Amino acid sequence: MAKLVTAQGFVSDILKKYVKQLVETLPEPLSVCYLTNSGSEANDLALRLATSYTEREDVVVVEDGYHGNLGILVDISPKMHSKIPGYNKKDNVHITKLPDQFRGKYRYGDEDAGLKYAR
């Protein structure tokens, strides 16, 4: 994978020590740690990492999902689409049904519910 540039606004010796110790607890092949300040920042980074790795921009999201209020995250947050007048869903965003075993079509007790929702 090519380098992905991220910004770390704060660096200290104690933070370096913490991250080093944290990474040492990760199972192989995990060896990298990114610290973020918010869920939106974490989701943005995750999306950029996935896009960089797969070299694709298609994203599957769950209906009514919310991933943050940053540019690209609004595009993958169906919950936000109805709040933006004239918003048109991007072609690379694929929305799937929420697998709701309480109110949904496939209920608890159905051992194949997960597979049925995935179809």
PDB file of C-alpha atoms in Angstrom:
ATOM      1  CA  MET A   1       0.000   0.000   0.000  1.00  0.00           C
ATOM      2  CA  ALA A   2       1.224   3.494  -0.754  1.00  0.00           C
ATOM      3  CA  LYS A   3       1.807   6.015   2.005  1.00  0.00           C
ATOM      4  CA  LEU A   4      -1.262   7.739   3.345  1.00  0.00           C
ATOM      5  CA  VAL A   5      -0.576  11.116   4.887  1.00  0.00           C
ATOM      6  CA  THR A   6      -2.283  11.863   8.179  1.00  0.00           C
ATOM      7  CA  ALA A   7      -1.901  14.784  10.549  1.00  0.00           C
ATOM      8  CA  GLN A   8      -1.081  14.347  14.213  1.00  0.00           C
ATOM      9  CA  GLY A   9      -1.503  17.708  15.917  1.00  0.00           C
ATOM     10  CA  PHE A  10       0.212  16.673  19.118  1.00  0.00           C
ATOM     11  CA  VAL A  11       3.286  14.560  19.766  1.00  0.00           C
ATOM     12  CA  SER A  12       5.023  13.861  23.043  1.00  0.00           C
ATOM     13  CA  ASP A  13       7.391  11.289  24.509  1.00  0.00           C
ATOM     14  CA  ILE A  14       4.635   9.851  26.705  1.00  0.00           C
ATOM     15  CA  LEU A  15       2.332   9.512  23.685  1.00  0.00           C
ATOM     16  CA  LYS A  16       5.048   7.718  21.701  1.00  0.00           C
ATOM     17  CA  LYS A  17       5.588   5.347  24.638  1.00  0.00           C
ATOM     18  CA  TYR A  18       1.836   4.721  24.963  1.00  0.00           C
ATOM     19  CA  VAL A  19       1.409   3.966  21.254  1.00  0.00           C
ATOM     20  CA  LYS A  20       4.457   1.692  21.230  1.00  0.00           C
ATOM     21  CA  GLN A  21       3.093  -0.292  24.173  1.00  0.00           C
ATOM     22  CA  LEU A  22      -0.367  -0.400  22.619  1.00  0.00           C
ATOM     23  CA  VAL A  23       0.952  -1.700  19.283  1.00  0.00           C
ATOM     24  CA  GLU A  24       2.898  -4.409  21.102  1.00  0.00           C
ATOM     25  CA  THR A  25      -0.425  -5.868  22.299  1.00  0.00           C
ATOM     26  CA  LEU A  26      -1.813  -6.200  18.755  1.00  0.00           C
ATOM     27  CA  PRO A  27      -1.862  -9.639  17.103  1.00  0.00           C
ATOM     28  CA  GLU A  28       0.129 -10.210  13.922  1.00  0.00           C
ATOM     29  CA  PRO A  29      -0.023  -8.791  11.265  1.00  0.00           C
ATOM     30  CA  LEU A  30      -1.369  -5.610  12.913  1.00  0.00           C
ATOM     31  CA  SER A  31       1.431  -3.164  13.652  1.00  0.00           C
ATOM     32  CA  VAL A  32       0.043   0.339  13.136  1.00  0.00           C
ATOM     33  CA  CYS A  33      -1.979   2.600  15.409  1.00  0.00           C
ATOM     34  CA  TYR A  34      -3.789   5.783  14.414  1.00  0.00           C
ATOM     35  CA  LEU A  35      -5.111   8.105  17.094  1.00  0.00           C
ATOM     36  CA  THR A  36      -8.099  10.272  16.254  1.00  0.00           C
ATOM     37  CA  ASN A  37     -10.022  12.956  18.107  1.00  0.00           C
ATOM     38  CA  SER A  38     -13.561  12.037  17.047  1.00  0.00           C
ATOM     39  CA  GLY A  39     -15.731   9.423  15.414  1.00  0.00           C
ATOM     40  CA  SER A  40     -15.950  11.566  12.279  1.00  0.00           C
ATOM     41  CA  GLU A  41     -12.172  11.758  12.069  1.00  0.00           C
ATOM     42  CA  ALA A  42     -11.880   7.997  12.627  1.00  0.00           C
ATOM     43  CA  ASN A  43     -14.496   7.269   9.936  1.00  0.00           C
ATOM     44  CA  ASP A  44     -12.821   9.638   7.487  1.00  0.00           C
ATOM     45  CA  LEU A  45      -9.475   7.929   8.059  1.00  0.00           C
ATOM     46  CA  ALA A  46     -11.026   4.451   7.749  1.00  0.00           C
ATOM     47  CA  LEU A  47     -12.649   5.429   4.456  1.00  0.00           C
ATOM     48  CA  ARG A  48      -9.386   6.847   3.114  1.00  0.00           C
ATOM     49  CA  LEU A  49      -7.477   3.717   4.173  1.00  0.00           C
ATOM     50  CA  ALA A  50     -10.045   1.425   2.533  1.00  0.00           C
ATOM     51  CA  THR A  51     -10.065   3.479  -0.675  1.00  0.00           C
ATOM     52  CA  SER A  52      -6.276   3.554  -0.778  1.00  0.00           C
ATOM     53  CA  TYR A  53      -6.025  -0.205  -0.222  1.00  0.00           C
ATOM     54  CA  THR A  54      -8.785  -1.344  -2.590  1.00  0.00           C
ATOM     55  CA  GLU A  55      -8.296   1.407  -5.180  1.00  0.00           C
ATOM     56  CA  ARG A  56     -12.104   1.545  -5.312  1.00  0.00           C
ATOM     57  CA  GLU A  57     -14.565   4.130  -4.117  1.00  0.00           C
ATOM     58  CA  ASP A  58     -17.690   1.979  -3.756  1.00  0.00           C
ATOM     59  CA  VAL A  59     -19.112   1.855  -0.234  1.00  0.00           C
ATOM     60  CA  VAL A  60     -21.924  -0.254   1.213  1.00  0.00           C
ATOM     61  CA  VAL A  61     -23.778   1.421   4.086  1.00  0.00           C
ATOM     62  CA  VAL A  62     -26.811   0.518   6.155  1.00  0.00           C
ATOM     63  CA  GLU A  63     -30.028   2.506   5.729  1.00  0.00           C
ATOM     64  CA  ASP A  64     -30.411   5.250   8.337  1.00  0.00           C
ATOM     65  CA  GLY A  65     -26.654   5.111   9.027  1.00  0.00           C
ATOM     66  CA  TYR A  66     -24.751   8.170  10.233  1.00  0.00           C
ATOM     67  CA  HIS A  67     -20.974   8.314   9.890  1.00  0.00           C
ATOM     68  CA  GLY A  68     -20.241  11.976  10.592  1.00  0.00           C
ATOM     69  CA  ASN A  69     -20.743  15.476   9.307  1.00  0.00           C
ATOM     70  CA  LEU A  70     -17.549  15.854   7.264  1.00  0.00           C
ATOM     71  CA  GLY A  71     -17.798  16.182   3.463  1.00  0.00           C
ATOM     72  CA  ILE A  72     -17.415  12.600   2.224  1.00  0.00           C
ATOM     73  CA  LEU A  73     -19.038  11.187   5.376  1.00  0.00           C
ATOM     74  CA  VAL A  74     -22.299  12.989   4.598  1.00  0.00           C
ATOM     75  CA  ASP A  75     -22.281  11.177   1.235  1.00  0.00           C
ATOM     76  CA  ILE A  76     -22.159   7.791   2.998  1.00  0.00           C
ATOM     77  CA  SER A  77     -24.671   8.715   5.736  1.00  0.00           C
ATOM     78  CA  PRO A  78     -28.221   7.954   4.527  1.00  0.00           C
ATOM     79  CA  LYS A  79     -29.612   9.542   7.694  1.00  0.00           C
ATOM     80  CA  MET A  80     -28.289  12.918   6.436  1.00  0.00           C
ATOM     81  CA  HIS A  81     -29.552  12.663   2.851  1.00  0.00           C
ATOM     82  CA  SER A  82     -33.144  13.692   3.636  1.00  0.00           C
ATOM     83  CA  LYS A  83     -31.924  16.703   5.648  1.00  0.00           C
ATOM     84  CA  ILE A  84     -30.134  18.253   2.656  1.00  0.00           C
ATOM     85  CA  PRO A  85     -32.491  19.916   0.157  1.00  0.00           C
ATOM     86  CA  GLY A  86     -31.954  18.600  -3.368  1.00  0.00           C
ATOM     87  CA  TYR A  87     -29.373  16.025  -2.255  1.00  0.00           C
ATOM     88  CA  ASN A  88     -28.645  13.296  -4.804  1.00  0.00           C
ATOM     89  CA  LYS A  89     -27.045  10.080  -3.590  1.00  0.00           C
ATOM     90  CA  LYS A  90     -23.645   9.406  -5.143  1.00  0.00           C
ATOM     91  CA  ASP A  91     -23.420   6.431  -7.521  1.00  0.00           C
ATOM     92  CA  ASN A  92     -20.623   4.801  -5.493  1.00  0.00           C
ATOM     93  CA  VAL A  93     -22.773   4.627  -2.329  1.00  0.00           C
ATOM     94  CA  HIS A  94     -24.839   1.454  -2.009  1.00  0.00           C
ATOM     95  CA  ILE A  95     -27.472   1.393   0.736  1.00  0.00           C
ATOM     96  CA  THR A  96     -28.582  -1.914   2.232  1.00  0.00           C
ATOM     97  CA  LYS A  97     -31.477  -2.737   4.551  1.00  0.00           C
ATOM     98  CA  LEU A  98     -30.927  -2.588   8.290  1.00  0.00           C
ATOM     99  CA  PRO A  99     -30.853  -6.180   9.602  1.00  0.00           C
ATOM    100  CA  ASP A 100     -33.472  -5.713  12.324  1.00  0.00           C
ATOM    101  CA  GLN A 101     -34.287  -9.025  14.001  1.00  0.00           C
ATOM    102  CA  PHE A 102     -36.739  -7.350  16.375  1.00  0.00           C
ATOM    103  CA  ARG A 103     -39.014  -5.542  13.888  1.00  0.00           C
ATOM    104  CA  GLY A 104     -37.681  -6.751  10.563  1.00  0.00           C
ATOM    105  CA  LYS A 105     -38.652  -9.439   8.107  1.00  0.00           C
ATOM    106  CA  TYR A 106     -36.271 -12.045   9.568  1.00  0.00           C
ATOM    107  CA  ARG A 107     -36.538 -12.523  13.326  1.00  0.00           C
ATOM    108  CA  TYR A 108     -34.673 -13.984  16.281  1.00  0.00           C
ATOM    109  CA  GLY A 109     -34.795 -17.746  16.187  1.00  0.00           C
ATOM    110  CA  ASP A 110     -34.137 -17.846  12.440  1.00  0.00           C
ATOM    111  CA  GLU A 111     -30.624 -19.253  12.233  1.00  0.00           C
ATOM    112  CA  ASP A 112     -30.286 -18.000   8.661  1.00  0.00           C
ATOM    113  CA  ALA A 113     -31.460 -14.438   9.391  1.00  0.00           C
ATOM    114  CA  GLY A 114     -27.999 -12.958   8.824  1.00  0.00           C
ATOM    115  CA  LEU A 115     -27.622 -14.669   5.458  1.00  0.00           C
ATOM    116  CA  LYS A 116     -31.129 -13.648   4.417  1.00  0.00           C
ATOM    117  CA  TYR A 117     -30.487 -10.002   5.263  1.00  0.00           C
ATOM    118  CA  ALA A 118     -27.181 -10.111   3.371  1.00  0.00           C
ATOM    119  CA  ARG A 119     -28.868 -11.192   0.117  1.00  0.00           C
TER     120      ARG A 119
END
